[in-house]
Coordinates of C-alpha atoms and ligand atoms in Angstrom, one line a residue:
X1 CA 112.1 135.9 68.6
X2 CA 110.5 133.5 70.8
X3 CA 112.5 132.5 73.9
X4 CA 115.1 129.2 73.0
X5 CA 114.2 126.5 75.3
X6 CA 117.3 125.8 78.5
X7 CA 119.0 123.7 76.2
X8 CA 119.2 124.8 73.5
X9 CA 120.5 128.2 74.9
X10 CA 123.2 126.6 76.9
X11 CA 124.4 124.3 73.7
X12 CA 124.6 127.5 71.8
X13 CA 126.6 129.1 74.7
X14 CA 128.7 126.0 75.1
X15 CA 129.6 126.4 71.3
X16 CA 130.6 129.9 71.7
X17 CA 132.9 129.3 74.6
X18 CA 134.2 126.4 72.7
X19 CA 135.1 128.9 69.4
X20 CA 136.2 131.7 71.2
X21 CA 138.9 129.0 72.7
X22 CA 139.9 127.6 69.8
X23 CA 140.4 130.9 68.2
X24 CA 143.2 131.5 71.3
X25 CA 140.8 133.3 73.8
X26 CA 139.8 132.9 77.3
X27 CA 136.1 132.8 77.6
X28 CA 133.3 131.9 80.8
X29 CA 129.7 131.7 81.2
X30 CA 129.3 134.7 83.8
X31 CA 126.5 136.4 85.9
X32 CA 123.4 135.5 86.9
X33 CA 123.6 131.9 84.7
X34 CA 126.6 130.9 86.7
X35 CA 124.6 132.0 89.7
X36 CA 121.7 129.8 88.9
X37 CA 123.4 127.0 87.4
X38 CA 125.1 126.5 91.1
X39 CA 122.0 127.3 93.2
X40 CA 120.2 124.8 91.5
X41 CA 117.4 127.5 89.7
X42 CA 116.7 127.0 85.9
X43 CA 119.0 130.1 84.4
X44 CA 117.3 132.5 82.2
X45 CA 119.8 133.8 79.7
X46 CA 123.7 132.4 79.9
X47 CA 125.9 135.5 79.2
X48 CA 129.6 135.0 78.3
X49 CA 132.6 137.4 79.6
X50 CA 136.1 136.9 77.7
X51 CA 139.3 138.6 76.9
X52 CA 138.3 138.6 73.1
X53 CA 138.0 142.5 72.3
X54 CA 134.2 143.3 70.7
X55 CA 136.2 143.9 66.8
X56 CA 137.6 139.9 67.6
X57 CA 134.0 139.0 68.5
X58 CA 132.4 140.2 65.3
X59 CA 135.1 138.7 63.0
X60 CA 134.9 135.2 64.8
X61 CA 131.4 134.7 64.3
X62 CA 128.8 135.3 61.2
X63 CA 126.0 136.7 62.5
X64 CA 126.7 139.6 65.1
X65 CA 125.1 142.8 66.5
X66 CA 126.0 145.3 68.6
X67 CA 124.3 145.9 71.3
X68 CA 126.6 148.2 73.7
X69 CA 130.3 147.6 71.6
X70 CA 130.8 150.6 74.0
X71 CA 130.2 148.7 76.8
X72 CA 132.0 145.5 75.3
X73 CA 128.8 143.7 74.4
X74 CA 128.2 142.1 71.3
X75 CA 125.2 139.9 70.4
X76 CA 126.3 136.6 68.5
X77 CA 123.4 134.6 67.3
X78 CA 124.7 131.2 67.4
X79 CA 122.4 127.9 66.7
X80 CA 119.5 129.9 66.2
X81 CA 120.0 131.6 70.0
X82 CA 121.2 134.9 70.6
X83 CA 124.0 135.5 73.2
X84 CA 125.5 138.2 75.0
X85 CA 129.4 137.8 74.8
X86 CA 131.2 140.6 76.7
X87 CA 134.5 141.6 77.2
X88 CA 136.5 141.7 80.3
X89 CA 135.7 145.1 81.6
X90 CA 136.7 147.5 84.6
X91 CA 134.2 150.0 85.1
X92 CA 135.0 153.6 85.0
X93 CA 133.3 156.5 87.3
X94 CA 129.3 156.4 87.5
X95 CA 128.0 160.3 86.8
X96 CA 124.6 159.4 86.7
X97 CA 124.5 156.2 88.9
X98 CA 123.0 154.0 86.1
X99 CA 125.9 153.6 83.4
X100 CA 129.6 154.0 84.1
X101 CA 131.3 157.0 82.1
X102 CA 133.8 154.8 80.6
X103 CA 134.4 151.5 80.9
X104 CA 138.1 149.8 80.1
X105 CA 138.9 146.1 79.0
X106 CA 140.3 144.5 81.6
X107 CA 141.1 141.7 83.4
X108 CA 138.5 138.2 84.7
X109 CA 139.4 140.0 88.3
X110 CA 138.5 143.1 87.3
X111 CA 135.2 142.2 85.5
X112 CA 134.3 140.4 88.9
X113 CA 134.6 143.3 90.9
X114 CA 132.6 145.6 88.7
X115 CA 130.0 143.3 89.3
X116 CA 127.2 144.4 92.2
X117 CA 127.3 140.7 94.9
X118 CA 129.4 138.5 94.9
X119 CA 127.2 135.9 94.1
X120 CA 126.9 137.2 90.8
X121 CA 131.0 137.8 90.0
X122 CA 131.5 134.1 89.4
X123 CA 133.2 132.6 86.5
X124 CA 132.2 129.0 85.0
X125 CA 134.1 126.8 82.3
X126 CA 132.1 124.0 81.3
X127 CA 134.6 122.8 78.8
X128 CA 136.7 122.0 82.2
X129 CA 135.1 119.2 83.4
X130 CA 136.7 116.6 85.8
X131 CA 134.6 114.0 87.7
X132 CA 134.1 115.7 90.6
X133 CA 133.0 111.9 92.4
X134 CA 136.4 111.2 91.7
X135 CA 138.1 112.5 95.2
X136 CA 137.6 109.4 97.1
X137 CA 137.3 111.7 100.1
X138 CA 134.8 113.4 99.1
X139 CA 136.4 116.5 99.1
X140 CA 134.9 119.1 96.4
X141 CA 138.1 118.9 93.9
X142 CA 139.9 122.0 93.6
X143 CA 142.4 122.7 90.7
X144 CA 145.8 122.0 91.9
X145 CA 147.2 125.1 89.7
X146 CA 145.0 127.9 89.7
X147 CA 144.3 129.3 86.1
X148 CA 143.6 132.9 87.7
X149 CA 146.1 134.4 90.8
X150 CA 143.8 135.3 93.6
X151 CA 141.0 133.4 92.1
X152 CA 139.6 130.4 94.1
X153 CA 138.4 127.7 91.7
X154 CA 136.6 124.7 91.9
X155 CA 135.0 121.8 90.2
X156 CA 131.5 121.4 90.3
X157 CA 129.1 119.3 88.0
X158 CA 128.9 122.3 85.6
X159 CA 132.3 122.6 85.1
X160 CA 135.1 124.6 87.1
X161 CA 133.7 127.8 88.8
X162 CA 136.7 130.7 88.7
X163 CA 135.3 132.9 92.3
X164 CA 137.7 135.9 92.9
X165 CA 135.3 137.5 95.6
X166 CA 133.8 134.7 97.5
X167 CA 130.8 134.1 95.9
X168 CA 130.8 130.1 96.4
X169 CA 131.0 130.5 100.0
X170 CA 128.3 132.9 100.0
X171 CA 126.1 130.7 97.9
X172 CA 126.8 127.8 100.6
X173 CA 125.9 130.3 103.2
X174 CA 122.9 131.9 101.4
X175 CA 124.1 135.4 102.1
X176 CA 123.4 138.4 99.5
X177 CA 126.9 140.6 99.8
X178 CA 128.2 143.5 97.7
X179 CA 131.4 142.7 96.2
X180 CA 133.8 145.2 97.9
X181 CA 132.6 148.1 100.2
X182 CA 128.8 148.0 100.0
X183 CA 128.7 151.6 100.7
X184 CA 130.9 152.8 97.7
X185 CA 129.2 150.4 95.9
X186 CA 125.4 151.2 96.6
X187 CA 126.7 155.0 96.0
X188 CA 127.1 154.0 92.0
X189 CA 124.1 152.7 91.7
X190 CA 121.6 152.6 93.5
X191 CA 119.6 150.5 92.4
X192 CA 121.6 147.5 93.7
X193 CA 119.9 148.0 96.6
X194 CA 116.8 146.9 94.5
X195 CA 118.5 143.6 93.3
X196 CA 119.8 142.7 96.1
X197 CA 116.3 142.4 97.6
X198 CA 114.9 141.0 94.6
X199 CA 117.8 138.3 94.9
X200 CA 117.3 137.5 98.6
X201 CA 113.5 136.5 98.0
X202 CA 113.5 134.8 95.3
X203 CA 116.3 132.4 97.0
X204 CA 115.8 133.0 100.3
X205 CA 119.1 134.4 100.9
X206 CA 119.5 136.2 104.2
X207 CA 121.4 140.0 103.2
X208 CA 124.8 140.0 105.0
X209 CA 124.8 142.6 107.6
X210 CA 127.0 145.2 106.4
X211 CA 125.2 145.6 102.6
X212 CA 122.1 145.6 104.5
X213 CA 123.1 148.5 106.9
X214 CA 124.4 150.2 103.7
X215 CA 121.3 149.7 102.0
X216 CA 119.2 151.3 104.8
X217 CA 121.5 154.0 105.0
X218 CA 121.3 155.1 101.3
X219 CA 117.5 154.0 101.1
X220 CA 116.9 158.0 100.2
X221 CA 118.8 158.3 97.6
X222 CA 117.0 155.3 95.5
X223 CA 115.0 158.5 94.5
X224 CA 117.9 159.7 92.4
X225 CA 116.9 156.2 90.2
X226 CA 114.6 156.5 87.3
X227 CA 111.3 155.5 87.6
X228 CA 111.2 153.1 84.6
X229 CA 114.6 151.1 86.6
X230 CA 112.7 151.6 89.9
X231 CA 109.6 149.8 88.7
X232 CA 111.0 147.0 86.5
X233 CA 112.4 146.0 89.7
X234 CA 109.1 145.7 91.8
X235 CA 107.7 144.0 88.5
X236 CA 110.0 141.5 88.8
X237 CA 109.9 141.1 92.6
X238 CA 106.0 140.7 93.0
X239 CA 106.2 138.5 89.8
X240 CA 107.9 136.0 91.9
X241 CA 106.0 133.5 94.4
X242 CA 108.2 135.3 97.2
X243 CA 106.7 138.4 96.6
X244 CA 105.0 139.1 100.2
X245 CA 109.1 138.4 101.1
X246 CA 110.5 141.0 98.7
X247 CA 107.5 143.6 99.9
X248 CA 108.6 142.9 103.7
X249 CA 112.1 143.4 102.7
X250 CA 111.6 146.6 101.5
X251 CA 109.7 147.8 104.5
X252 CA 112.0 146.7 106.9
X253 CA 115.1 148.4 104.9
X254 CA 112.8 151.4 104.6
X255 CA 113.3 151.5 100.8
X256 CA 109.1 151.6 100.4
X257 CA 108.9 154.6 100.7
X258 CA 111.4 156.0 97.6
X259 CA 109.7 153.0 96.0
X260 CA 106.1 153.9 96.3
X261 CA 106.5 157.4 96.8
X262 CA 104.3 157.2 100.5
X263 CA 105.6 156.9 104.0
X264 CA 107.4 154.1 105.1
X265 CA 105.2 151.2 106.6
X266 CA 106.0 148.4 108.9
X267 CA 102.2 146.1 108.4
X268 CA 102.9 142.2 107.0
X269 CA 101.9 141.6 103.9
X270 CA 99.9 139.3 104.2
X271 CA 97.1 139.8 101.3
X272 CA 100.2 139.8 98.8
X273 CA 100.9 136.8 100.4
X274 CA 97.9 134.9 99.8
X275 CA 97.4 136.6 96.3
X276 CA 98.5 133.5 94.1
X277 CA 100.2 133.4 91.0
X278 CA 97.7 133.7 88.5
X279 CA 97.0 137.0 89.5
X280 CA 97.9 140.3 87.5
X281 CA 100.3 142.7 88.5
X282 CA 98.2 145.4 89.4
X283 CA 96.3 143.0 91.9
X284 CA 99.4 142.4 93.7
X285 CA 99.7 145.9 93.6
X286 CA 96.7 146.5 95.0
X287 CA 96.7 144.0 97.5
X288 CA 100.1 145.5 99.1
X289 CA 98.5 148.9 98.9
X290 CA 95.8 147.4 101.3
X291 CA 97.8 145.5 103.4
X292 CA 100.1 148.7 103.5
X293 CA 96.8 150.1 105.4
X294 CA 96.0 152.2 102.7
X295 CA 91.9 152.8 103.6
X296 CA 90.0 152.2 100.2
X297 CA 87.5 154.6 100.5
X298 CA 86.1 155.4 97.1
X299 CA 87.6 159.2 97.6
X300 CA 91.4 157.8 97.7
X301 CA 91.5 155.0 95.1
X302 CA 92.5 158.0 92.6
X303 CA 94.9 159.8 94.4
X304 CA 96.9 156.1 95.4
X305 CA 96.9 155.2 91.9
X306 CA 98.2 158.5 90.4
X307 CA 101.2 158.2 92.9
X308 CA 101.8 154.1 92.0
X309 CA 101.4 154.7 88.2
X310 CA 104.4 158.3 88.6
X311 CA 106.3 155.6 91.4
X312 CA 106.4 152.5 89.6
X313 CA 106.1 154.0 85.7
X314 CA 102.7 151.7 85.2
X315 CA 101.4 151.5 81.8
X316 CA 97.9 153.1 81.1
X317 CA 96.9 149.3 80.9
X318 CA 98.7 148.9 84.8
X319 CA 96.8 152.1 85.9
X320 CA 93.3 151.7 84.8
X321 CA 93.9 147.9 86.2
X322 CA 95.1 148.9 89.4
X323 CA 92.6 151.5 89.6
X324 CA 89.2 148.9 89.0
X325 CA 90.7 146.1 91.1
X326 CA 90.5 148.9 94.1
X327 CA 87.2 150.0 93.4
X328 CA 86.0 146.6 92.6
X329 CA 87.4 145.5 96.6
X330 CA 85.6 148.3 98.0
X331 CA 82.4 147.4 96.2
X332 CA 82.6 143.6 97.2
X333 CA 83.4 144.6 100.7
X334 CA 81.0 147.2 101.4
X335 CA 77.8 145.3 100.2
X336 CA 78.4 142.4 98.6
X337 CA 75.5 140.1 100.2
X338 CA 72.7 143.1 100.3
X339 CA 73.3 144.1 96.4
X340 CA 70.4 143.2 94.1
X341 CA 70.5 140.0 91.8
X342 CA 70.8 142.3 88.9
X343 CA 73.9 144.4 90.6
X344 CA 75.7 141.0 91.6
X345 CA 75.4 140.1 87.8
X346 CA 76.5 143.3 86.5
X347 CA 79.7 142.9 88.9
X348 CA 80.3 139.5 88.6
X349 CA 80.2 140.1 84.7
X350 CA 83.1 143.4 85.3
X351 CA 87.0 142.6 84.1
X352 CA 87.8 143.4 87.3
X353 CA 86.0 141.3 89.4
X354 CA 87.8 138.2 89.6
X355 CA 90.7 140.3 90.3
X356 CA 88.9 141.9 93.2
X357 CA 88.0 138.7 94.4
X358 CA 91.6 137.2 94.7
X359 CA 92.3 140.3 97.0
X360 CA 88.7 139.8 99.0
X361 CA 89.4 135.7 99.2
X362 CA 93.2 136.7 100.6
X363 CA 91.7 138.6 103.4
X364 CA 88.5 136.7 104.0
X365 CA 88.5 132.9 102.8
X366 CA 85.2 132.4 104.0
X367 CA 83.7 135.6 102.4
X368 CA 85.8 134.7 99.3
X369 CA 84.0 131.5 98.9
X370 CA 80.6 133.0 100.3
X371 CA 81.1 134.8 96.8
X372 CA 81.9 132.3 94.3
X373 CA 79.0 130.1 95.3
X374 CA 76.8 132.8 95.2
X375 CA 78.4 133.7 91.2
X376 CA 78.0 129.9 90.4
X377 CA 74.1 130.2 91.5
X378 CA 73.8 133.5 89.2
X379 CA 75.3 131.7 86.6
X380 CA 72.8 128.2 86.6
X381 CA 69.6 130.9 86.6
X382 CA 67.7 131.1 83.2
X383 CA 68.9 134.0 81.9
X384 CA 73.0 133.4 83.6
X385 CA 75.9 136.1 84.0
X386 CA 75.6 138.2 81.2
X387 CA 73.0 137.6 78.6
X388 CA 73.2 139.7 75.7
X389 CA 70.1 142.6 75.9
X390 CA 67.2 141.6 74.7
X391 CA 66.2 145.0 73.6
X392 CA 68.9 147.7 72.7
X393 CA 68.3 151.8 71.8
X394 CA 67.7 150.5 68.2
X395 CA 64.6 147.8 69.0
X396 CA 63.1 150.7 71.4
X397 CA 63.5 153.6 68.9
X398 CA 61.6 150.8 66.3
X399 CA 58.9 150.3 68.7
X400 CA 58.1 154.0 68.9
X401 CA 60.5 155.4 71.2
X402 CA 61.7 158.9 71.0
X403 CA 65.8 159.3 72.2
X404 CA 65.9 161.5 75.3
X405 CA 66.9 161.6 78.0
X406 CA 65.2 159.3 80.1
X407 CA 66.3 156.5 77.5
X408 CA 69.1 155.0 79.2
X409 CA 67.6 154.8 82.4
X410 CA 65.1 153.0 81.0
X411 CA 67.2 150.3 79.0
X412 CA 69.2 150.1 82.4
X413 CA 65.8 148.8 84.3
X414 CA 65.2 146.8 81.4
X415 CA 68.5 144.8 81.4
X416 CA 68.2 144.7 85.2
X417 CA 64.4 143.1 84.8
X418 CA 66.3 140.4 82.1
X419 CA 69.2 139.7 84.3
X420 CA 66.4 139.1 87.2
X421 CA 64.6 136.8 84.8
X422 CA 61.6 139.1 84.7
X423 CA 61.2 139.3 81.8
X424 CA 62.4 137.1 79.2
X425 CA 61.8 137.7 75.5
X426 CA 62.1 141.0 73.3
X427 CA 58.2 141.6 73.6
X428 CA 57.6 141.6 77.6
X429 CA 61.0 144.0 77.4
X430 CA 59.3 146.7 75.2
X431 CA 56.1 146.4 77.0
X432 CA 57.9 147.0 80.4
X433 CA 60.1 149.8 78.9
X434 CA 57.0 151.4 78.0
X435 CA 55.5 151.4 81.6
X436 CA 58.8 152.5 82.8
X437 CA 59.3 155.6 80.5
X438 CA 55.8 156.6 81.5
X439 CA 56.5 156.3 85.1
X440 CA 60.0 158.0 84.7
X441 CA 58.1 160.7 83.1
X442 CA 56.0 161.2 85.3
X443 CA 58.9 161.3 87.9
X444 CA 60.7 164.1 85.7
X445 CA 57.2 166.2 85.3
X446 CA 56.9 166.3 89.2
X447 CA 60.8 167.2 90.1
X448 CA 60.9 169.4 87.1
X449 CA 60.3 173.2 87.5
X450 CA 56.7 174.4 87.7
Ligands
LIG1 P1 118.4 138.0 86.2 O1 118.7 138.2 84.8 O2 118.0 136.7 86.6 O3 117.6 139.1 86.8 P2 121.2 138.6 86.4 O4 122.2 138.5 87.5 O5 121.5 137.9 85.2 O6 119.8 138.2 87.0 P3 121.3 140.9 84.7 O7 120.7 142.2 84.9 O8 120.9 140.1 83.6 O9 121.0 140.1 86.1 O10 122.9 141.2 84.7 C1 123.8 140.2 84.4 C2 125.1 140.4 85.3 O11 125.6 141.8 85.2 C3 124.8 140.3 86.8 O12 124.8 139.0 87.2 C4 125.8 141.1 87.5 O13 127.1 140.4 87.5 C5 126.0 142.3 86.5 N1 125.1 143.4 86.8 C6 123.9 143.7 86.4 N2 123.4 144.8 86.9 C7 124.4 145.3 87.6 C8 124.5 146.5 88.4 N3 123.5 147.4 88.5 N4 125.7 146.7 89.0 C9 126.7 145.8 88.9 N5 126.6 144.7 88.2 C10 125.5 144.4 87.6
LIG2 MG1 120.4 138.0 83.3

């Protein structure tokens, strides 16, 4: 299914709330849509939480799935949009610090302390919506009768927003904060600590002191996370324009190093920084890696990408790109300007050069754009970037050619010749394959034993 547009997924929302409270039951847009919705960020998904048990949910509406009914979560495609509608929930114990053991239908108040920061536990009802302009004051209205005890609440454009753990003042203040004790809290699950650096980059919240002390304390234990959790994280993070912020956040909280599996590192980013967003994932990876001081000698490219791809769970697409965008810096930075026509062709021409070059340009403006002159030259000569060969093994074997050994060596000097504009049709490229296998044999004859 492709993804519904903003609209369209908060009408369908809207419509969900509005039948779940005309059937009798309480129901909120909760999480990270509330979240966004305030800060002023275009919300991904809106998720509903209500006291509408997940038997009620499927009866209400036609077209239903269950996605965790343990859990309380039941999918309600609505208006051609799917939904998560959940029920109030307490968590139960975490065993495995990923999924609670139980969980128990519960209370609003409850649900918003299960939740991992406060900014996150909010509660909005956009069918509650007064003028907020209207306070000639221009005091923020706030309900005069709270719906919820304990619960601050106030109006906003969106609606009224139903906060039992501070999260509006937190918003105000920009401050990532664990709802409850942070310690306790990071010991369920670790990998909050995860989120709530992925949460303070991308909008430039500052982490309140006491969830990042906790998070420093328990960085270690992020290795009791699974792999696949661990790296959907740093896919997300470095998928984000803040990405250098999210890296240097890690650092400083010392959770690099359960991360990437490698000693904790202090360097600036500055490479990811610079990388752009049109770049792949494994470039940004690779770019970290180097500003991380990891030497890219050709002898440690493999050993750094075996650990990233067992760190991070990289696909084999991930690994082999992680792995070429490393060579291919080393190659541009150790010869670039003294490699052959033919060799700058042949790496100009490579999927992973442009890649390479992001990294090279992030270091090195000047040497980045040394390099893309030069590959616009390449590309106005005669025969250009990659022409296709103008003799294969085929046309040589035609032309009299017996298959040995000496045969690819030969077609190599042959397509360097073309890509040198040397040579230039199929005829001067068998004549000079001829000369070359002669002189290549003659090579072998006086190596060879006697
Ligand atoms: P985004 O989807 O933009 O990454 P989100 O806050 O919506 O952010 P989700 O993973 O979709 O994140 O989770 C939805 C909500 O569920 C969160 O806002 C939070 O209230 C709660 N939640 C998610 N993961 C955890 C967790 N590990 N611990 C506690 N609560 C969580
Ligand atoms: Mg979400």
């Amino acid at each position: 299914m492709s993804e519904p547009s903003p609209d369209r997924a908060s009408r369908a929302a809207l419509g969900i709330i509005r039948a779940l409270r005309d059937a009798g039951h309480t129901a909120y847009l909760a999480g990270g849509c509330v979240r966004d919705l305030l800060i002023g960020s275009a919300a991904k998904d809106y998720d509903i939480a209500t006291d509408a048990t997940p038997d009620r949910v499927q009866a209400l509406f036609p077209k239903t799935q269950e996605v965790g009914a343990s859990f309380g979560v039941v999918l309600v495609k609505h208006e051609g949009v799917a939904i998560e509608v959940a029920t109030f929930r307490s968590d139960g114990p975490y065993s495995d610090s990923r999924r609670p053991d139980t969980v128990v239908f519960s209370t609003p108040e409850m649900d918003a302390r299960r939740r991992d920061f406060t900014i996150n536990a909010l509660f909005l009802d956009p069918l509650d919506l007064r003028d907020p302009a209207g306070d000639p004051n221009g005091n923020e209205p706030v309900r005069a009768e709270p719906r919820h005890r304990g619960a601050a609440e106030r109006y906003t454009e969106q609606g009224l927003v139903i906060d039992f753990v501070g999260g509006l003042e937190d918003i105000k203040r920009k401050l990532i904060r664990a709802v409850g004790d942070a310690d306790k809290r990071l010991a369920e699950d670790h990998l909050r600590a995860l989120r709530a650096v992925r949460f303070a980059s991308r909008y430039g919240f500052d982490l309140d002191e006491e969830t990042a002390e906790a998070i420093r304390r328990h960085a270690s234990e992020l290795r009791g996370v699974s792999r696949e959790r661990i790296g959907d994280e740093v896919r997300r993070m470095l998928g984000h324009p803040s990405r250098h912020l999210a890296a240097w956040t890690l650092q400083y909280l010392g959770l690099d190093e359960p991360v990437l599996l490698e000693p904790s590192r202090k360097a600036a980013p500055k490479r990811l920084g610079r990388i752009g967003d049109e770049s792949r994932y494994w470039t940004r990876l690779a770019a970290w890696a180097i500003d991380r001081g990891s030497i890219i000698e050709a002898t440690q490219i493999a050993p750094l990408v075996a650990r990233y791809r067992e760190a991070l769970n990289l696909s084999n697409e991930e690994r082999d790109g992680l792995k070429a965008v490393l060579g291919g810096v080393a190659h541009l930075l150790r010869g670039w300007p003294g490699m052959s026509t033919a060799a700058q062709k042949r790496a100009a021409a490579s999927d992973w050069f442009l890649e390479s070059l992001r990294i090279v340009a992030s270091e090195n403006p000047e040497e980045g754009a040394r390099i893309k002159t030069r590959v616009e030259q390449l590309q106005r000569t005669p025969s250009g970037l990659a022409p296709e060969p103008l003799v294969d093994g085929r046309t040589l074997i035609e032309a009299g050619f017996a298959p040995g050994p000496v045969f690819k060596r030969v077609l190599d000097a042959v397509y360097d010749a073309q890509l040198e504009d040397r040579v230039s049709t199929a005829a001067e490229a068998i004549e000079l394959a001829r000369l070359l296998a002669a002189e290549v044999g003659e090579d072998e004859d006086e190596s060879g034993p006697v």
